[in-house]
Amino acid sequence: DAGVIQSPRHEVTEMGQEVTLRCKPISGHNSLFWYRQTMMRGLELLIYFNNNVPIDDSGMPEDRFSAKMPNASFSTLKIQPSEPRDSAVYFCASSRDRLFTEAFFGQGTRLTVV
Amino acid sequence: ELKVEQNPLFLSMQEGKNYTIYCNYSTTSDRLYWYRQDPGKSLESLFVLLSNGAVKQEGRLMASLDTKARLSTLHITAAVHDLSATYFCAVGPSNSNYQLIWGAGTKLIIKP
């Protein structure tokens, strides 16, 4: 398996623009997590899906953020409109189970909002 | 408040030396994870510790868990330059089976 695949790897956008981050989890994994990493706040869980269903989105910072998982092999994280404070590295991780015992992270998307 | 504290946050050491990174946490937990991150890269799973007294070793790294003391250690033996990275511990609270509380990370630099 190619692992968790995220795209794009880097995104530079202007404030106010819509940004969509994509993730393909490892086949057979039923749990998917979106994390955000910044120097100031470290790693934060944004949203957790189990069997394509959003279980916990309490970490989504604002209504500007939304996430979907239309099927077991694809998820998106959308920011609309984007703001400079959204600049961060966004990671997607997938796991065989919700306990994160066999979890793998994608390479991340480095988002810069100018 | 749930807290995970790593120390030190920064460590510079010579090759060949031994050292320990500590991870203290404030909640009851039966799951503790250690991850490695190279600059600009993803997070790589090193160890998953699921019970009190658990000890796991891989190469020059050994991790242990004491749930009663709410403490995990990552011990580095005879460090080599390739182990330079940032090391994170993460704790799974007992009242949540998917949430993880992450430490701030320990940036380890190993000098030749």
PDB file of C-alpha atoms in Angstrom:
ATOM      1  CA  ASP A   1       0.000   0.000   0.000  1.00  0.00           C
ATOM      2  CA  ALA A   2       1.235   3.509  -0.788  1.00  0.00           C
ATOM      3  CA  GLY A   3       0.296   4.781   2.620  1.00  0.00           C
ATOM      4  CA  VAL A   4      -1.897   7.767   3.382  1.00  0.00           C
ATOM      5  CA  ILE A   5      -1.811  10.136   0.435  1.00  0.00           C
ATOM      6  CA  GLN A   6      -2.456  13.836   0.811  1.00  0.00           C
ATOM      7  CA  SER A   7      -2.669  16.534  -1.804  1.00  0.00           C
ATOM      8  CA  PRO A   8      -1.515  19.103  -2.438  1.00  0.00           C
ATOM      9  CA  ARG A   9       1.759  18.994  -0.522  1.00  0.00           C
ATOM     10  CA  HIS A  10       2.010  22.752  -0.508  1.00  0.00           C
ATOM     11  CA  GLU A  11      -0.651  25.394  -0.988  1.00  0.00           C
ATOM     12  CA  VAL A  12      -0.230  29.125  -1.036  1.00  0.00           C
ATOM     13  CA  THR A  13      -3.406  31.123  -1.295  1.00  0.00           C
ATOM     14  CA  GLU A  14      -4.686  34.604  -0.717  1.00  0.00           C
ATOM     15  CA  MET A  15      -6.846  35.496   2.215  1.00  0.00           C
ATOM     16  CA  GLY A  16     -10.506  34.988   1.420  1.00  0.00           C
ATOM     17  CA  GLN A  17      -9.965  32.189  -1.068  1.00  0.00           C
ATOM     18  CA  GLU A  18     -11.369  28.706  -0.710  1.00  0.00           C
ATOM     19  CA  VAL A  19      -8.888  25.939   0.025  1.00  0.00           C
ATOM     20  CA  THR A  20      -9.541  22.214  -0.313  1.00  0.00           C
ATOM     21  CA  LEU A  21      -7.195  19.625   1.106  1.00  0.00           C
ATOM     22  CA  ARG A  22      -7.501  16.010   0.078  1.00  0.00           C
ATOM     23  CA  CYS A  23      -6.715  12.702   1.701  1.00  0.00           C
ATOM     24  CA  LYS A  24      -6.751   9.092   0.583  1.00  0.00           C
ATOM     25  CA  PRO A  25      -6.507   6.759   3.575  1.00  0.00           C
ATOM     26  CA  ILE A  26      -4.965   3.315   3.597  1.00  0.00           C
ATOM     27  CA  SER A  27      -7.300   0.696   2.210  1.00  0.00           C
ATOM     28  CA  GLY A  28      -9.043  -1.258   4.961  1.00  0.00           C
ATOM     29  CA  HIS A  29      -8.639   1.449   7.580  1.00  0.00           C
ATOM     30  CA  ASN A  30     -11.964   2.486   9.043  1.00  0.00           C
ATOM     31  CA  SER A  31     -10.839   5.513  11.036  1.00  0.00           C
ATOM     32  CA  LEU A  32      -9.665   8.792   9.581  1.00  0.00           C
ATOM     33  CA  PHE A  33      -8.335  11.788  11.451  1.00  0.00           C
ATOM     34  CA  TRP A  34      -7.532  15.328  10.332  1.00  0.00           C
ATOM     35  CA  TYR A  35      -4.898  17.101  12.419  1.00  0.00           C
ATOM     36  CA  ARG A  36      -3.420  20.577  12.285  1.00  0.00           C
ATOM     37  CA  GLN A  37       0.131  21.304  13.399  1.00  0.00           C
ATOM     38  CA  THR A  38       1.456  24.737  14.315  1.00  0.00           C
ATOM     39  CA  MET A  39       4.404  25.895  16.356  1.00  0.00           C
ATOM     40  CA  MET A  40       2.162  27.665  18.823  1.00  0.00           C
ATOM     41  CA  ARG A  41      -0.481  24.998  19.403  1.00  0.00           C
ATOM     42  CA  GLY A  42       1.255  21.791  18.420  1.00  0.00           C
ATOM     43  CA  LEU A  43      -0.889  18.954  17.048  1.00  0.00           C
ATOM     44  CA  GLU A  44      -4.642  19.440  17.255  1.00  0.00           C
ATOM     45  CA  LEU A  45      -7.331  16.999  16.225  1.00  0.00           C
ATOM     46  CA  LEU A  46      -9.771  18.738  13.932  1.00  0.00           C
ATOM     47  CA  ILE A  47     -12.194  15.955  13.076  1.00  0.00           C
ATOM     48  CA  TYR A  48     -12.507  12.191  13.366  1.00  0.00           C
ATOM     49  CA  PHE A  49     -14.406   9.908  10.988  1.00  0.00           C
ATOM     50  CA  ASN A  50     -15.305   6.293  11.639  1.00  0.00           C
ATOM     51  CA  ASN A  51     -16.634   4.233   8.732  1.00  0.00           C
ATOM     52  CA  ASN A  52     -17.037   7.482   6.765  1.00  0.00           C
ATOM     53  CA  VAL A  53     -19.218   9.058   9.433  1.00  0.00           C
ATOM     54  CA  PRO A  54     -18.050  12.170  11.294  1.00  0.00           C
ATOM     55  CA  ILE A  55     -17.896  11.213  14.956  1.00  0.00           C
ATOM     56  CA  ASP A  56     -16.265  14.241  16.533  1.00  0.00           C
ATOM     57  CA  ASP A  57     -15.795  17.610  14.866  1.00  0.00           C
ATOM     58  CA  SER A  58     -15.372  19.588  18.073  1.00  0.00           C
ATOM     59  CA  GLY A  59     -11.833  20.490  17.064  1.00  0.00           C
ATOM     60  CA  MET A  60     -12.910  22.293  13.910  1.00  0.00           C
ATOM     61  CA  PRO A  61     -12.024  25.854  14.810  1.00  0.00           C
ATOM     62  CA  GLU A  62     -14.800  27.722  13.053  1.00  0.00           C
ATOM     63  CA  ASP A  63     -17.660  27.379  10.630  1.00  0.00           C
ATOM     64  CA  ARG A  64     -15.193  28.288   7.922  1.00  0.00           C
ATOM     65  CA  PHE A  65     -13.858  24.757   8.240  1.00  0.00           C
ATOM     66  CA  SER A  66     -15.745  21.758   6.900  1.00  0.00           C
ATOM     67  CA  ALA A  67     -14.807  18.151   6.203  1.00  0.00           C
ATOM     68  CA  LYS A  68     -16.385  15.342   4.273  1.00  0.00           C
ATOM     69  CA  MET A  69     -15.753  11.683   3.691  1.00  0.00           C
ATOM     70  CA  PRO A  70     -18.010  10.588   0.819  1.00  0.00           C
ATOM     71  CA  ASN A  71     -16.506   7.090   0.717  1.00  0.00           C
ATOM     72  CA  ALA A  72     -13.921   4.919   2.405  1.00  0.00           C
ATOM     73  CA  SER A  73     -11.126   6.037   0.121  1.00  0.00           C
ATOM     74  CA  PHE A  74     -11.438   9.808   0.104  1.00  0.00           C
ATOM     75  CA  SER A  75     -11.798  12.739   2.453  1.00  0.00           C
ATOM     76  CA  THR A  76     -11.603  16.496   2.067  1.00  0.00           C
ATOM     77  CA  LEU A  77     -11.003  19.366   4.426  1.00  0.00           C
ATOM     78  CA  LYS A  78     -12.234  22.703   3.163  1.00  0.00           C
ATOM     79  CA  ILE A  79     -11.569  26.185   4.446  1.00  0.00           C
ATOM     80  CA  GLN A  80     -13.790  28.943   3.117  1.00  0.00           C
ATOM     81  CA  PRO A  81     -12.870  31.751   3.374  1.00  0.00           C
ATOM     82  CA  SER A  82      -9.256  31.218   4.350  1.00  0.00           C
ATOM     83  CA  GLU A  83      -7.428  33.550   6.730  1.00  0.00           C
ATOM     84  CA  PRO A  84      -3.714  34.022   7.494  1.00  0.00           C
ATOM     85  CA  ARG A  85      -4.146  32.366  10.909  1.00  0.00           C
ATOM     86  CA  ASP A  86      -5.123  29.159   9.118  1.00  0.00           C
ATOM     87  CA  SER A  87      -1.538  28.800   7.950  1.00  0.00           C
ATOM     88  CA  ALA A  88      -0.305  25.473   9.283  1.00  0.00           C
ATOM     89  CA  VAL A  89       0.554  21.939   8.272  1.00  0.00           C
ATOM     90  CA  TYR A  90      -2.547  19.789   7.955  1.00  0.00           C
ATOM     91  CA  PHE A  91      -2.136  16.066   8.409  1.00  0.00           C
ATOM     92  CA  CYS A  92      -4.489  13.275   7.611  1.00  0.00           C
ATOM     93  CA  ALA A  93      -4.056   9.977   9.458  1.00  0.00           C
ATOM     94  CA  SER A  94      -5.826   6.670   9.081  1.00  0.00           C
ATOM     95  CA  SER A  95      -6.043   3.731  11.417  1.00  0.00           C
ATOM     96  CA  ARG A  96      -7.455   0.219  11.455  1.00  0.00           C
ATOM     97  CA  ASP A  97      -9.368   1.144  14.565  1.00  0.00           C
ATOM     98  CA  ARG A  98     -10.338   4.136  16.627  1.00  0.00           C
ATOM     99  CA  LEU A  99      -7.634   3.372  19.188  1.00  0.00           C
ATOM    100  CA  PHE A 100      -4.900   4.567  16.814  1.00  0.00           C
ATOM    101  CA  THR A 101      -2.947   1.372  17.410  1.00  0.00           C
ATOM    102  CA  GLU A 102      -1.961   0.989  13.770  1.00  0.00           C
ATOM    103  CA  ALA A 103      -2.177   4.558  12.594  1.00  0.00           C
ATOM    104  CA  PHE A 104      -0.283   6.151   9.755  1.00  0.00           C
ATOM    105  CA  PHE A 105       0.048   9.808   8.907  1.00  0.00           C
ATOM    106  CA  GLY A 106       0.128  11.308   5.457  1.00  0.00           C
ATOM    107  CA  GLN A 107       2.917  13.612   4.357  1.00  0.00           C
ATOM    108  CA  GLY A 108       0.867  16.656   5.224  1.00  0.00           C
ATOM    109  CA  THR A 109      -0.216  19.763   3.370  1.00  0.00           C
ATOM    110  CA  ARG A 110       1.659  22.926   4.226  1.00  0.00           C
ATOM    111  CA  LEU A 111      -0.866  25.738   3.860  1.00  0.00           C
ATOM    112  CA  THR A 112       0.187  29.346   3.680  1.00  0.00           C
ATOM    113  CA  VAL A 113      -2.490  32.032   3.536  1.00  0.00           C
ATOM    114  CA  VAL A 114      -1.170  35.454   2.614  1.00  0.00           C
TER     115      VAL A 114
ATOM    116  CA  GLU B   1      -7.328  20.155  32.201  1.00  0.00           C
ATOM    117  CA  LEU B   2      -5.716  17.277  30.350  1.00  0.00           C
ATOM    118  CA  LYS B   3      -2.014  17.863  29.986  1.00  0.00           C
ATOM    119  CA  VAL B   4       0.887  15.993  28.484  1.00  0.00           C
ATOM    120  CA  GLU B   5       4.282  17.390  29.371  1.00  0.00           C
ATOM    121  CA  GLN B   6       7.474  16.346  27.722  1.00  0.00           C
ATOM    122  CA  ASN B   7      10.901  17.181  28.975  1.00  0.00           C
ATOM    123  CA  PRO B   8      13.256  18.267  27.913  1.00  0.00           C
ATOM    124  CA  LEU B   9      11.801  20.187  24.984  1.00  0.00           C
ATOM    125  CA  PHE B  10      15.215  20.505  23.421  1.00  0.00           C
ATOM    126  CA  LEU B  11      18.183  18.213  23.754  1.00  0.00           C
ATOM    127  CA  SER B  12      21.583  18.421  22.141  1.00  0.00           C
ATOM    128  CA  MET B  13      23.837  15.477  22.757  1.00  0.00           C
ATOM    129  CA  GLN B  14      26.936  13.780  21.503  1.00  0.00           C
ATOM    130  CA  GLU B  15      26.956  10.568  19.564  1.00  0.00           C
ATOM    131  CA  GLY B  16      27.521   7.552  21.726  1.00  0.00           C
ATOM    132  CA  LYS B  17      25.805   8.987  24.797  1.00  0.00           C
ATOM    133  CA  ASN B  18      22.665   7.746  26.500  1.00  0.00           C
ATOM    134  CA  TYR B  19      19.713   9.898  27.366  1.00  0.00           C
ATOM    135  CA  THR B  20      16.064   9.749  28.387  1.00  0.00           C
ATOM    136  CA  ILE B  21      13.052  11.790  27.321  1.00  0.00           C
ATOM    137  CA  TYR B  22      10.204  11.976  29.805  1.00  0.00           C
ATOM    138  CA  CYS B  23       6.477  12.189  29.156  1.00  0.00           C
ATOM    139  CA  ASN B  24       4.207  13.026  32.085  1.00  0.00           C
ATOM    140  CA  TYR B  25       0.459  13.166  31.770  1.00  0.00           C
ATOM    141  CA  SER B  26      -2.367  14.325  33.977  1.00  0.00           C
ATOM    142  CA  THR B  27      -5.207  11.920  33.173  1.00  0.00           C
ATOM    143  CA  THR B  28      -5.875   8.246  33.582  1.00  0.00           C
ATOM    144  CA  SER B  29      -4.818   6.443  30.455  1.00  0.00           C
ATOM    145  CA  ASP B  30      -4.079   2.996  29.148  1.00  0.00           C
ATOM    146  CA  ARG B  31      -2.660   4.037  25.801  1.00  0.00           C
ATOM    147  CA  LEU B  32       0.539   5.893  25.120  1.00  0.00           C
ATOM    148  CA  TYR B  33       2.201   6.500  21.792  1.00  0.00           C
ATOM    149  CA  TRP B  34       5.626   7.681  20.731  1.00  0.00           C
ATOM    150  CA  TYR B  35       6.138   9.270  17.332  1.00  0.00           C
ATOM    151  CA  ARG B  36       9.102  10.635  15.471  1.00  0.00           C
ATOM    152  CA  GLN B  37       9.046  13.594  13.100  1.00  0.00           C
ATOM    153  CA  ASP B  38      11.889  14.702  10.860  1.00  0.00           C
ATOM    154  CA  PRO B  39      11.935  18.377   9.797  1.00  0.00           C
ATOM    155  CA  GLY B  40       9.279  19.064   7.208  1.00  0.00           C
ATOM    156  CA  LYS B  41       8.161  15.441   7.217  1.00  0.00           C
ATOM    157  CA  SER B  42       5.312  13.343   8.468  1.00  0.00           C
ATOM    158  CA  LEU B  43       4.961  11.605  11.818  1.00  0.00           C
ATOM    159  CA  GLU B  44       6.228   8.065  12.086  1.00  0.00           C
ATOM    160  CA  SER B  45       4.942   5.688  14.734  1.00  0.00           C
ATOM    161  CA  LEU B  46       7.653   4.318  16.996  1.00  0.00           C
ATOM    162  CA  PHE B  47       5.894   2.604  19.878  1.00  0.00           C
ATOM    163  CA  VAL B  48       2.408   1.924  21.173  1.00  0.00           C
ATOM    164  CA  LEU B  49       2.249   1.084  24.885  1.00  0.00           C
ATOM    165  CA  LEU B  50      -1.024  -0.363  26.087  1.00  0.00           C
ATOM    166  CA  SER B  51      -0.479  -1.570  29.624  1.00  0.00           C
ATOM    167  CA  ASN B  52       1.222  -0.672  32.859  1.00  0.00           C
ATOM    168  CA  GLY B  53       4.801  -1.857  32.844  1.00  0.00           C
ATOM    169  CA  ALA B  54       4.912  -2.213  29.080  1.00  0.00           C
ATOM    170  CA  VAL B  55       8.395  -1.970  27.638  1.00  0.00           C
ATOM    171  CA  LYS B  56       9.217  -1.977  23.950  1.00  0.00           C
ATOM    172  CA  GLN B  57      12.545  -1.714  22.193  1.00  0.00           C
ATOM    173  CA  GLU B  58      13.558  -1.030  18.642  1.00  0.00           C
ATOM    174  CA  GLY B  59      17.218  -0.609  17.894  1.00  0.00           C
ATOM    175  CA  ARG B  60      18.672   2.093  20.105  1.00  0.00           C
ATOM    176  CA  LEU B  61      15.272   3.247  21.369  1.00  0.00           C
ATOM    177  CA  MET B  62      13.383   1.796  24.300  1.00  0.00           C
ATOM    178  CA  ALA B  63      10.043   3.016  25.613  1.00  0.00           C
ATOM    179  CA  SER B  64       8.344   2.191  28.877  1.00  0.00           C
ATOM    180  CA  LEU B  65       5.062   3.024  30.549  1.00  0.00           C
ATOM    181  CA  ASP B  66       4.146   3.424  34.223  1.00  0.00           C
ATOM    182  CA  THR B  67       0.430   4.157  34.352  1.00  0.00           C
ATOM    183  CA  LYS B  68       0.425   4.563  38.119  1.00  0.00           C
ATOM    184  CA  ALA B  69       3.010   7.324  37.951  1.00  0.00           C
ATOM    185  CA  ARG B  70       1.474   8.597  34.707  1.00  0.00           C
ATOM    186  CA  LEU B  71       4.902   8.549  33.163  1.00  0.00           C
ATOM    187  CA  SER B  72       6.462   7.204  30.014  1.00  0.00           C
ATOM    188  CA  THR B  73      10.117   7.322  29.091  1.00  0.00           C
ATOM    189  CA  LEU B  74      11.923   7.069  25.784  1.00  0.00           C
ATOM    190  CA  HIS B  75      15.484   5.976  26.336  1.00  0.00           C
ATOM    191  CA  ILE B  76      18.169   6.425  23.736  1.00  0.00           C
ATOM    192  CA  THR B  77      21.207   4.190  23.939  1.00  0.00           C
ATOM    193  CA  ALA B  78      24.510   5.098  22.283  1.00  0.00           C
ATOM    194  CA  ALA B  79      22.931   7.813  20.188  1.00  0.00           C
ATOM    195  CA  VAL B  80      23.772   8.156  16.516  1.00  0.00           C
ATOM    196  CA  HIS B  81      23.251  11.154  14.237  1.00  0.00           C
ATOM    197  CA  ASP B  82      20.362   9.481  12.381  1.00  0.00           C
ATOM    198  CA  LEU B  83      18.251   9.668  15.523  1.00  0.00           C
ATOM    199  CA  SER B  84      18.166  13.458  15.302  1.00  0.00           C
ATOM    200  CA  ALA B  85      14.470  14.364  15.055  1.00  0.00           C
ATOM    201  CA  THR B  86      11.565  15.650  17.108  1.00  0.00           C
ATOM    202  CA  TYR B  87       9.945  13.037  19.311  1.00  0.00           C
ATOM    203  CA  PHE B  88       6.327  13.296  20.407  1.00  0.00           C
ATOM    204  CA  CYS B  89       4.406  11.369  22.997  1.00  0.00           C
ATOM    205  CA  ALA B  90       0.629  11.194  22.857  1.00  0.00           C
ATOM    206  CA  VAL B  91      -1.778   9.926  25.471  1.00  0.00           C
ATOM    207  CA  GLY B  92      -5.182   8.375  24.975  1.00  0.00           C
ATOM    208  CA  PRO B  93      -7.468   9.360  27.853  1.00  0.00           C
ATOM    209  CA  SER B  94      -9.370   6.460  29.401  1.00  0.00           C
ATOM    210  CA  ASN B  95     -12.671   8.244  28.798  1.00  0.00           C
ATOM    211  CA  SER B  96     -12.105   8.471  25.047  1.00  0.00           C
ATOM    212  CA  ASN B  97     -11.182   5.705  22.673  1.00  0.00           C
ATOM    213  CA  TYR B  98     -10.038   7.908  19.797  1.00  0.00           C
ATOM    214  CA  GLN B  99      -8.899  11.225  21.252  1.00  0.00           C
ATOM    215  CA  LEU B 100      -5.171  11.743  21.786  1.00  0.00           C
ATOM    216  CA  ILE B 101      -3.510  14.462  23.809  1.00  0.00           C
ATOM    217  CA  TRP B 102      -0.134  15.326  22.310  1.00  0.00           C
ATOM    218  CA  GLY B 103       2.986  16.535  24.010  1.00  0.00           C
ATOM    219  CA  ALA B 104       4.823  19.559  22.627  1.00  0.00           C
ATOM    220  CA  GLY B 105       7.645  17.418  21.296  1.00  0.00           C
ATOM    221  CA  THR B 106      11.309  17.031  22.170  1.00  0.00           C
ATOM    222  CA  LYS B 107      13.716  18.260  19.544  1.00  0.00           C
ATOM    223  CA  LEU B 108      16.755  16.032  19.653  1.00  0.00           C
ATOM    224  CA  ILE B 109      20.014  16.989  17.975  1.00  0.00           C
ATOM    225  CA  ILE B 110      22.812  14.464  18.003  1.00  0.00           C
ATOM    226  CA  LYS B 111      26.199  15.800  17.152  1.00  0.00           C
ATOM    227  CA  PRO B 112      28.919  13.664  15.606  1.00  0.00           C
TER     228      PRO B 112
END
